[in-house]
Coordinates of C-alpha atoms in Angstrom, one line a residue:
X1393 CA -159.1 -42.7 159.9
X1394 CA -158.0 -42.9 163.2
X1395 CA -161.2 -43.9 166.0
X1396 CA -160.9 -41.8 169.1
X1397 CA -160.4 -43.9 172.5
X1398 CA -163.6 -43.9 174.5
X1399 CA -163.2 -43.7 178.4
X1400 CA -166.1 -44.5 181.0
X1401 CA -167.6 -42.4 183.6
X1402 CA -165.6 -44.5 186.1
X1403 CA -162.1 -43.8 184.1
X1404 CA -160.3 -41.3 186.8
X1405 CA -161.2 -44.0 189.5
X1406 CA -159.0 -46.7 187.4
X1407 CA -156.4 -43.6 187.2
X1408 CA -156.0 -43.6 190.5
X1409 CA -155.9 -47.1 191.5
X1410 CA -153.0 -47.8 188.9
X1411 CA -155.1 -50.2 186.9
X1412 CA -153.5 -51.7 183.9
X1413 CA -155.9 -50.8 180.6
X1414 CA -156.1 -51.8 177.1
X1415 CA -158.5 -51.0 174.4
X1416 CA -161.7 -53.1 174.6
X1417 CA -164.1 -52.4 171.3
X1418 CA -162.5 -48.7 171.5
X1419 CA -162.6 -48.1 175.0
X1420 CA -159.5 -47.8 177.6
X1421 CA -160.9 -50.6 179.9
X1422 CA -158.8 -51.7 183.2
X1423 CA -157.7 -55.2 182.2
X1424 CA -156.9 -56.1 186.3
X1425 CA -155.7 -53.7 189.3
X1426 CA -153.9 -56.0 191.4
X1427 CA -154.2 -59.4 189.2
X1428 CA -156.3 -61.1 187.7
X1429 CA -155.9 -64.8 189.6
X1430 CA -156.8 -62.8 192.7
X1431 CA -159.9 -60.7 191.6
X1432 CA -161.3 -63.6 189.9
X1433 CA -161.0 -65.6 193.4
X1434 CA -162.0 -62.8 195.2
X1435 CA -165.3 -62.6 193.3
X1436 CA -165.7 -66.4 193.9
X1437 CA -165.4 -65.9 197.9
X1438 CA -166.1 -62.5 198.4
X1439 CA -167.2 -59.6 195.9
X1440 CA -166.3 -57.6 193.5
X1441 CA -167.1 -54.6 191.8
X1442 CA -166.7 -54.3 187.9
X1443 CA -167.1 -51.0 185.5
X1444 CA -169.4 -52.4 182.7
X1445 CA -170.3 -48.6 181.6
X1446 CA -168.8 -49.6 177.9
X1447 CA -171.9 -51.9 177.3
X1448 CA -175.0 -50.5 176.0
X1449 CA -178.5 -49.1 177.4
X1450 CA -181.4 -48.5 175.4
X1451 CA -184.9 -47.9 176.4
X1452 CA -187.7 -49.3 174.3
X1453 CA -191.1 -47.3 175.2
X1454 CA -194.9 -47.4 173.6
X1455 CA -197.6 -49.8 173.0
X1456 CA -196.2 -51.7 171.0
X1457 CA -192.5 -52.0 172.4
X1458 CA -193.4 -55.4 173.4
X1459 CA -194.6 -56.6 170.2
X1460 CA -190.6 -55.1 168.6
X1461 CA -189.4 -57.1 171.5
X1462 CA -191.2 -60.5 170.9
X1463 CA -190.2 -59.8 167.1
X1464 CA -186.5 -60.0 167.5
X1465 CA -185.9 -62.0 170.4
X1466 CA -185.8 -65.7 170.4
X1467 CA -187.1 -65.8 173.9
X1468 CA -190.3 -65.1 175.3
X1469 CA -191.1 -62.1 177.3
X1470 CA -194.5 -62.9 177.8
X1471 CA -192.8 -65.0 180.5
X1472 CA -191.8 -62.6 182.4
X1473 CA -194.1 -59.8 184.1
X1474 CA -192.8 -56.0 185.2
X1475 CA -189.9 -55.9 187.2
X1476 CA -188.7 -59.4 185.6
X1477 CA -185.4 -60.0 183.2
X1478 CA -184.7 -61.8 180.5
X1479 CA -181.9 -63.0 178.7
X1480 CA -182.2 -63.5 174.4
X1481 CA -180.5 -63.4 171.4
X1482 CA -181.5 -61.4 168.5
X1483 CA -181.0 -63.2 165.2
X1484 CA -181.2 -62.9 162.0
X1485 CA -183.1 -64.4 159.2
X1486 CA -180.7 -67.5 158.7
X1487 CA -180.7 -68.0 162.5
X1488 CA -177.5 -66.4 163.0
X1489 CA -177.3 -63.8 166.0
X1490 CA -177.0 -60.1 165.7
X1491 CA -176.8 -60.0 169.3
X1492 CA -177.4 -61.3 172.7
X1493 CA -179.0 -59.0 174.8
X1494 CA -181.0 -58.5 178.2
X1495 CA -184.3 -56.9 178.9
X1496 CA -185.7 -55.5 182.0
X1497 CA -189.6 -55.1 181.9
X1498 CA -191.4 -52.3 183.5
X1499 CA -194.5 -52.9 181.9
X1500 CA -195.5 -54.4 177.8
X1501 CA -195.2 -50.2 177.0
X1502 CA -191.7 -49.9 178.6
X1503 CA -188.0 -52.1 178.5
X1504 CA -184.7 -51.2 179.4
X1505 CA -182.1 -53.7 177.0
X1506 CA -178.8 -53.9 178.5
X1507 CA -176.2 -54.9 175.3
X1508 CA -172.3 -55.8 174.4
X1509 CA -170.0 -53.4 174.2
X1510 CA -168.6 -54.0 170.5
X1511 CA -173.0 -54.1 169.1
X1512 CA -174.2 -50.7 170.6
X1513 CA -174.4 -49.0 166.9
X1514 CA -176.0 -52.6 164.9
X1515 CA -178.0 -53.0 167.5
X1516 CA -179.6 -49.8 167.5
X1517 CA -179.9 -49.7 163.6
X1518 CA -181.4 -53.2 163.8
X1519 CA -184.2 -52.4 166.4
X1520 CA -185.0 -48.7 164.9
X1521 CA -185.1 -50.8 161.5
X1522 CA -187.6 -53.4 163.0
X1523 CA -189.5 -50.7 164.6
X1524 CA -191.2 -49.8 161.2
X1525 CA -193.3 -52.7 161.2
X1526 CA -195.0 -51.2 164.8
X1527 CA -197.3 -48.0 165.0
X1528 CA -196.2 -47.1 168.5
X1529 CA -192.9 -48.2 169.7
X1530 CA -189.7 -45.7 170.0
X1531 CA -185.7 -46.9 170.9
X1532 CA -184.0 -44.5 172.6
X1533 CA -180.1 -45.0 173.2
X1534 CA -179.3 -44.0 176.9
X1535 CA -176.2 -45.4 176.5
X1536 CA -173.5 -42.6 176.9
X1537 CA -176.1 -41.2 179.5
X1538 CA -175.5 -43.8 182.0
X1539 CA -173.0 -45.6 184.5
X1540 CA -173.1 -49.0 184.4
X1541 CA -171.0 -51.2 186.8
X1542 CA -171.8 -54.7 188.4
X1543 CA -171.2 -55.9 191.9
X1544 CA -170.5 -59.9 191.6
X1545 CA -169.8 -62.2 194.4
X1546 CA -171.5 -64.0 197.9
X1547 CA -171.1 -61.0 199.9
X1548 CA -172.7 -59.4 197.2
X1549 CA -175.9 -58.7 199.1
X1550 CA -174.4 -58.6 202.1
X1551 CA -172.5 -54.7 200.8
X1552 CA -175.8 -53.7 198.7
X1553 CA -177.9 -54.1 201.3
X1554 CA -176.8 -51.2 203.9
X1555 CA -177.2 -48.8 201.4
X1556 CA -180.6 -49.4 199.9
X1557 CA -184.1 -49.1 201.6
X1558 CA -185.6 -52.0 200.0
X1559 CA -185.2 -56.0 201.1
X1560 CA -182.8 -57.6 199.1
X1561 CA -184.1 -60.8 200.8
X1562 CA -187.4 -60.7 198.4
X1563 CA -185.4 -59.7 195.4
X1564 CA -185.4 -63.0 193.2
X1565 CA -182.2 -63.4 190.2
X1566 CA -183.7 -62.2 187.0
X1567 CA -185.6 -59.5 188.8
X1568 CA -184.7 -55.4 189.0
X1569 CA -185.7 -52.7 190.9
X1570 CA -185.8 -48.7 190.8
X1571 CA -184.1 -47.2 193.9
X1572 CA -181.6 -45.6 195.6
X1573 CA -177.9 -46.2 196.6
X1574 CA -177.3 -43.8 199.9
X1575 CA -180.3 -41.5 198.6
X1576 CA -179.0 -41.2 194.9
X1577 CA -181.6 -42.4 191.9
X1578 CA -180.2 -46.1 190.7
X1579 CA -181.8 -49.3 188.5
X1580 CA -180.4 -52.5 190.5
X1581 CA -180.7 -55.6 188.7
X1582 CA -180.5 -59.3 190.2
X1583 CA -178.1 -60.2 187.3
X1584 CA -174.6 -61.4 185.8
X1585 CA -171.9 -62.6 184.4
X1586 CA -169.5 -64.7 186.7
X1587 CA -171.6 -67.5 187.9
X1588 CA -172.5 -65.9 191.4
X1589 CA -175.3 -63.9 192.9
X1590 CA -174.6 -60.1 192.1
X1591 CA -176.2 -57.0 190.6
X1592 CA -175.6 -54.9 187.7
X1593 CA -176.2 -51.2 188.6
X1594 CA -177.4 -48.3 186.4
X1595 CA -177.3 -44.2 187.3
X1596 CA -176.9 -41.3 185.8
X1597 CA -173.2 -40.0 184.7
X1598 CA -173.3 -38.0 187.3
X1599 CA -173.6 -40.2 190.0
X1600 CA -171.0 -43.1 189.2
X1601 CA -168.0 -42.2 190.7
X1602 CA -170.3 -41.3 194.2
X1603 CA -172.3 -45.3 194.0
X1604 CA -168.9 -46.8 193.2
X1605 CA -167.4 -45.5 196.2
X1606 CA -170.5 -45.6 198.5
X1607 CA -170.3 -49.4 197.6
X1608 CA -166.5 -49.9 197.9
X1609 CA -166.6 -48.4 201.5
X1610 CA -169.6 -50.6 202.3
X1611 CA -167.5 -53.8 200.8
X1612 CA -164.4 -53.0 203.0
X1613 CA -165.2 -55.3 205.7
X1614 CA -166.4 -57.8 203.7
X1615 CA -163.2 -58.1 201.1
X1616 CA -164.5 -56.3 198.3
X1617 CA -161.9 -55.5 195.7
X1618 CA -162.3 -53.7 192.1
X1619 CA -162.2 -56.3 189.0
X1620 CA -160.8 -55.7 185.5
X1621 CA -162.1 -57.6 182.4
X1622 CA -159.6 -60.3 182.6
X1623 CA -161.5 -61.9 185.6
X1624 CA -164.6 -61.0 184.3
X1625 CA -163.8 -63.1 181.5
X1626 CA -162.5 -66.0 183.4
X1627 CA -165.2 -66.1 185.8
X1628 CA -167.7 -66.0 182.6
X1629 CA -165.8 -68.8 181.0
X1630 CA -165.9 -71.2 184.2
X1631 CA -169.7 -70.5 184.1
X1632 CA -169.7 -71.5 180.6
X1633 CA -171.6 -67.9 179.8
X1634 CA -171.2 -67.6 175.6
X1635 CA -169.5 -64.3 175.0
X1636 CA -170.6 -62.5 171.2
X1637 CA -168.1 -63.1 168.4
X1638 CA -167.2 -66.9 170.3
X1639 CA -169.7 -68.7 170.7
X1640 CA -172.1 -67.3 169.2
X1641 CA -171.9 -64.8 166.5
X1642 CA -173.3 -63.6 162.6
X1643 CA -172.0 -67.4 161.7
X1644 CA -173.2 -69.2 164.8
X1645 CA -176.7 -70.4 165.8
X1646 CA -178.3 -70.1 168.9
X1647 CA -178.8 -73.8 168.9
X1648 CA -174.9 -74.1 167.3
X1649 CA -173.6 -71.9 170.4
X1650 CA -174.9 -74.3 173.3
X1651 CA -178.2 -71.5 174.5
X1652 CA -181.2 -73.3 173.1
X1653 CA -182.9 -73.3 175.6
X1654 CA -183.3 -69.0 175.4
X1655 CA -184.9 -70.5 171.7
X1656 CA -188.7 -70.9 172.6
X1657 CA -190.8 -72.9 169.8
X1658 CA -194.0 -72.4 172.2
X1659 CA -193.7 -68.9 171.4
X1660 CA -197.1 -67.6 169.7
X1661 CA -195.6 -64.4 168.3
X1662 CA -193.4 -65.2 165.1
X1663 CA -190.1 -64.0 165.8
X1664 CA -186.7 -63.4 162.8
X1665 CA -184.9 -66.7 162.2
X1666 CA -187.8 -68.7 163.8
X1667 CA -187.9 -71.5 161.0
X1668 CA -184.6 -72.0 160.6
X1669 CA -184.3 -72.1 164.8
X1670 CA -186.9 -74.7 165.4
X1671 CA -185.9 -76.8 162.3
X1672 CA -182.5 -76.7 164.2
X1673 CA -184.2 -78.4 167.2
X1674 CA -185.6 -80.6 166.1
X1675 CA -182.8 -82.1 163.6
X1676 CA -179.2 -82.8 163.6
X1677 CA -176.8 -80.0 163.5
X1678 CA -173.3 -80.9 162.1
X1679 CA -171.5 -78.7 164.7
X1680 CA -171.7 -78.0 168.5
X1681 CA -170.1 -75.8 171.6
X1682 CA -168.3 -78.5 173.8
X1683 CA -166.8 -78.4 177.1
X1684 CA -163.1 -79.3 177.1
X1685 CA -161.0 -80.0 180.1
X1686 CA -156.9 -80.4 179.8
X1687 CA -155.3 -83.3 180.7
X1688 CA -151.9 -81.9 180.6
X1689 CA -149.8 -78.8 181.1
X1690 CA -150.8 -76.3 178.6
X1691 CA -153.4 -73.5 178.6
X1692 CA -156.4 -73.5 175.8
X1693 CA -156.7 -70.4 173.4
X1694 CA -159.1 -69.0 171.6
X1695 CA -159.0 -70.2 167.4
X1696 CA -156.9 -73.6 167.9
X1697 CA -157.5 -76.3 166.2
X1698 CA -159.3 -79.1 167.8
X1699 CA -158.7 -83.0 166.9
X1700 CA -159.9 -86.7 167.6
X1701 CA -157.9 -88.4 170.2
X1702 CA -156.0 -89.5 167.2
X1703 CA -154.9 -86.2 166.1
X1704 CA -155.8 -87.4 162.4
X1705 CA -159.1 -86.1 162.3
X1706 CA -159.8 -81.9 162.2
X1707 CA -163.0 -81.8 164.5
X1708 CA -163.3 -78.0 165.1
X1709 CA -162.1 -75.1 166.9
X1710 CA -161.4 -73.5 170.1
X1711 CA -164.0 -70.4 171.0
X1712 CA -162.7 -69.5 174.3
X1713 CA -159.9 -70.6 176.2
X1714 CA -158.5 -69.6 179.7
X1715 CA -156.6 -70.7 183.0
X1716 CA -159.1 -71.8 185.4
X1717 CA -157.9 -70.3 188.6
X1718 CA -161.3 -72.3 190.3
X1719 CA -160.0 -75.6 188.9
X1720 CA -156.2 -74.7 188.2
X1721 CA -156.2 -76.1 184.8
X1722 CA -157.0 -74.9 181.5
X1723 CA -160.5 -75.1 180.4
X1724 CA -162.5 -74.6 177.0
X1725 CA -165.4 -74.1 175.0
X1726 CA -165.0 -75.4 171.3
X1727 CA -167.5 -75.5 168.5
X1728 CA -166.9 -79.0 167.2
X1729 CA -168.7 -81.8 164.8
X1730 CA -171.4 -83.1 166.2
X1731 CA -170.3 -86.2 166.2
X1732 CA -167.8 -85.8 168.9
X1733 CA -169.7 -84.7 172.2
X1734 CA -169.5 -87.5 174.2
X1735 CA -168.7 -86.7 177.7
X1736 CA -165.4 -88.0 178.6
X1737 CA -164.1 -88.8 175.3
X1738 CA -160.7 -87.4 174.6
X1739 CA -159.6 -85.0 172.1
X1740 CA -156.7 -82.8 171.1
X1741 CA -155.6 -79.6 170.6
X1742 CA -153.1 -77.6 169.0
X1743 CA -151.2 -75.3 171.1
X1744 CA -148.5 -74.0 169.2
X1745 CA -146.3 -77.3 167.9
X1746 CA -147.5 -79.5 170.3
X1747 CA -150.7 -81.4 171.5
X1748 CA -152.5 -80.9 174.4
X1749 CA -154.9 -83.8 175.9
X1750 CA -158.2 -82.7 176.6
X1751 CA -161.5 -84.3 178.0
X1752 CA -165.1 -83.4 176.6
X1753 CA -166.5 -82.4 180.2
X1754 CA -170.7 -81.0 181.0
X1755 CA -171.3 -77.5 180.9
X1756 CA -170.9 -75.2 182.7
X1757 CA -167.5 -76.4 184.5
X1758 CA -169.0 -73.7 187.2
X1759 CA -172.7 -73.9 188.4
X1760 CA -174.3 -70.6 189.2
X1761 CA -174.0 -70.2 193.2
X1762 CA -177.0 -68.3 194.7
X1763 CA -176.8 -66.7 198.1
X1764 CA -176.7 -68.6 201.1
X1765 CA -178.2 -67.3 203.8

């Protein structure tokens, strides 16, 4: 049976700047609109504004919607108060991950989850299933309601802030806010995916196509350009930011997949796959997400195969592989054994009939850059 082609809010925008699209989890997605070397670079020194309306929104309301929440997510939300963000996987009983998600907190009664594209239908069933355990708690998908797009970059703030009332100045990363973008109704939250200060923008259907332009006639004089997935996955990559079905996924730990640290053992509310997690942490694990750097010509891909320096010894595989346009080489994230994570050690890796040399490096190969002011 043939799936029907899903296009966002935001589509006859891509129309009419010419973007190139492909099919993304069954929606016609714009891939780049000019390149993808120069909106990635463009995000790094300027901004730029990405549609992200094929992710999914749920709101999670009642008494107990906090309880559901502290149930399937490895983090802990009692960390954060209203207006805070979280990011977490959800896993399942053998530690595995269903999904990583983010929550927005209003109050303990009230969550907005932001998650991936290609989980919107599991995730739902796997929260309404969970809910059962809870007298009060309801999920509601607001998913083909909404508009989502995010606005990445250093002049980020500097666009976003002539069209809100509020001062971006006192909004923190990992913080949100309900406002307005030149008068109209939005959620603006303090987060991303590309390493840099931005904000990831909710409204009604109704209303996209209006806050997108409203913020690419703001962004004029300060460089803004549209991005495409194709930067927004190489900007993700040089930040080191796991992407679902890579790095981690329904085979791949939390702890496997390089983000323990969203894996809280001070947690007091039991939580799915807890035992297995914190046995994880506190043992060896035969594999682990590495960092690899090339040496020579070549460009890393995801599903290679990954070998000691002597090429003799099958050590694991590529998860994600790119072109850094930052670092102008290629770059990698690999799930290896364990034993081979020593930082600067060599390795190689299978690119067709050849080797490529590459270098175990720290993560990420791109540290988050906050706003200067």
């Amino acid at each position: 049976m043939l799936i029907p082609v899903r296009r966002t809010t935001l589509f006859p925008v891509h129309e009419e700047l010419d973007a190139k699209l492909i099919l993304f989890e069954g929606w016609e997605m714009p891939l780049q609109y000019t390149s993808i070397m120069e909106e990635h670079v463009n995000t790094r020194e300027n901004a730029s504004l990405f549609d992200i309306t094929h992710m999914g929104e749920f709101l999670v309301e009642g008494s107990q919607a906090h309880d559901l929440l502290q149930y399937v997510c490895t983090n802990d939300l009692s960390l954060i108060g209203p207006g805070g963000a979280q990011y977490s996987p959800m896993c399942n009983d053998d530690g595995t991950v269903v999904d990583d998600i983010f929550c927005y907190c209003y109050s303990r009664s009230k969550y907005r989850l932001f998650v991936n594209a290609s989980n919107r239908q599991k995730d739902l069933l796997w929260l309404e299933t969970h809910a059962v355990r809870f007298d009060n708690v309801t999920v509601k998908n607001v998913s083909d309601e909404r508009t989502r797009m995010t606005l990445q970059g250093p002049k980020s703030q500097d666009i976003l802030e002539s069209l809100v009332p509020d001062n971006l100045d006192e909004m923190k990363r990992f913080t949100f806010i309900e406002t307005n973008i030149s008068g109209i109704s939005a959620f603006i939250a303090r987060t991303g995916y590309t390493g840099e200060d931005g904000f990831e923008i909710s409204c009604k259907n109704s209303d996209g196509i209006a806050i997108w332009e409203y913020i690419m006639a703001a962004g004029k004089e300060f460089g803004i350009l549209p991005a495409g997935l194709g930067a927004r996955d190489t900007l993700r990559l040089e930040a080191s930011y796991s992407l679902y079905g890579h790095e981690i996924s329904e085979e791949i730990t939390p702890i496997e997949g390089g983000v323990e640290f969203v894996v809280k053992p001070t947690k007091k509310e039991d939580y799915i796959g807890r035992k297995v997690l914190e046995t994880q942490l506190n043992s060896f694990i035969s594999r682990k997400i590495i960092a690899i750097e090339a040496m020579d010509r070549g460009v890393f891909r995801h599903d290679q195969d990954v070998y000691d320096k002597t090429g003799e010894v099958w050590i694991g595989k590529i998860t994600s592989g790119t072109f850094s346009p930052t670092f102008k080489k290629g770059i990698a994230l690999a799930l290896v054994n364990s034993k081979y994570k020593v930082i600067g050690d060599e390795v190689l890796v299978r690119v067709r009939d050849r080797f490529i040399r590459g270098k175990i490096v720290h993560r990420p190969f791109y540290d988050y850059h906050p706003r200067s002011k």
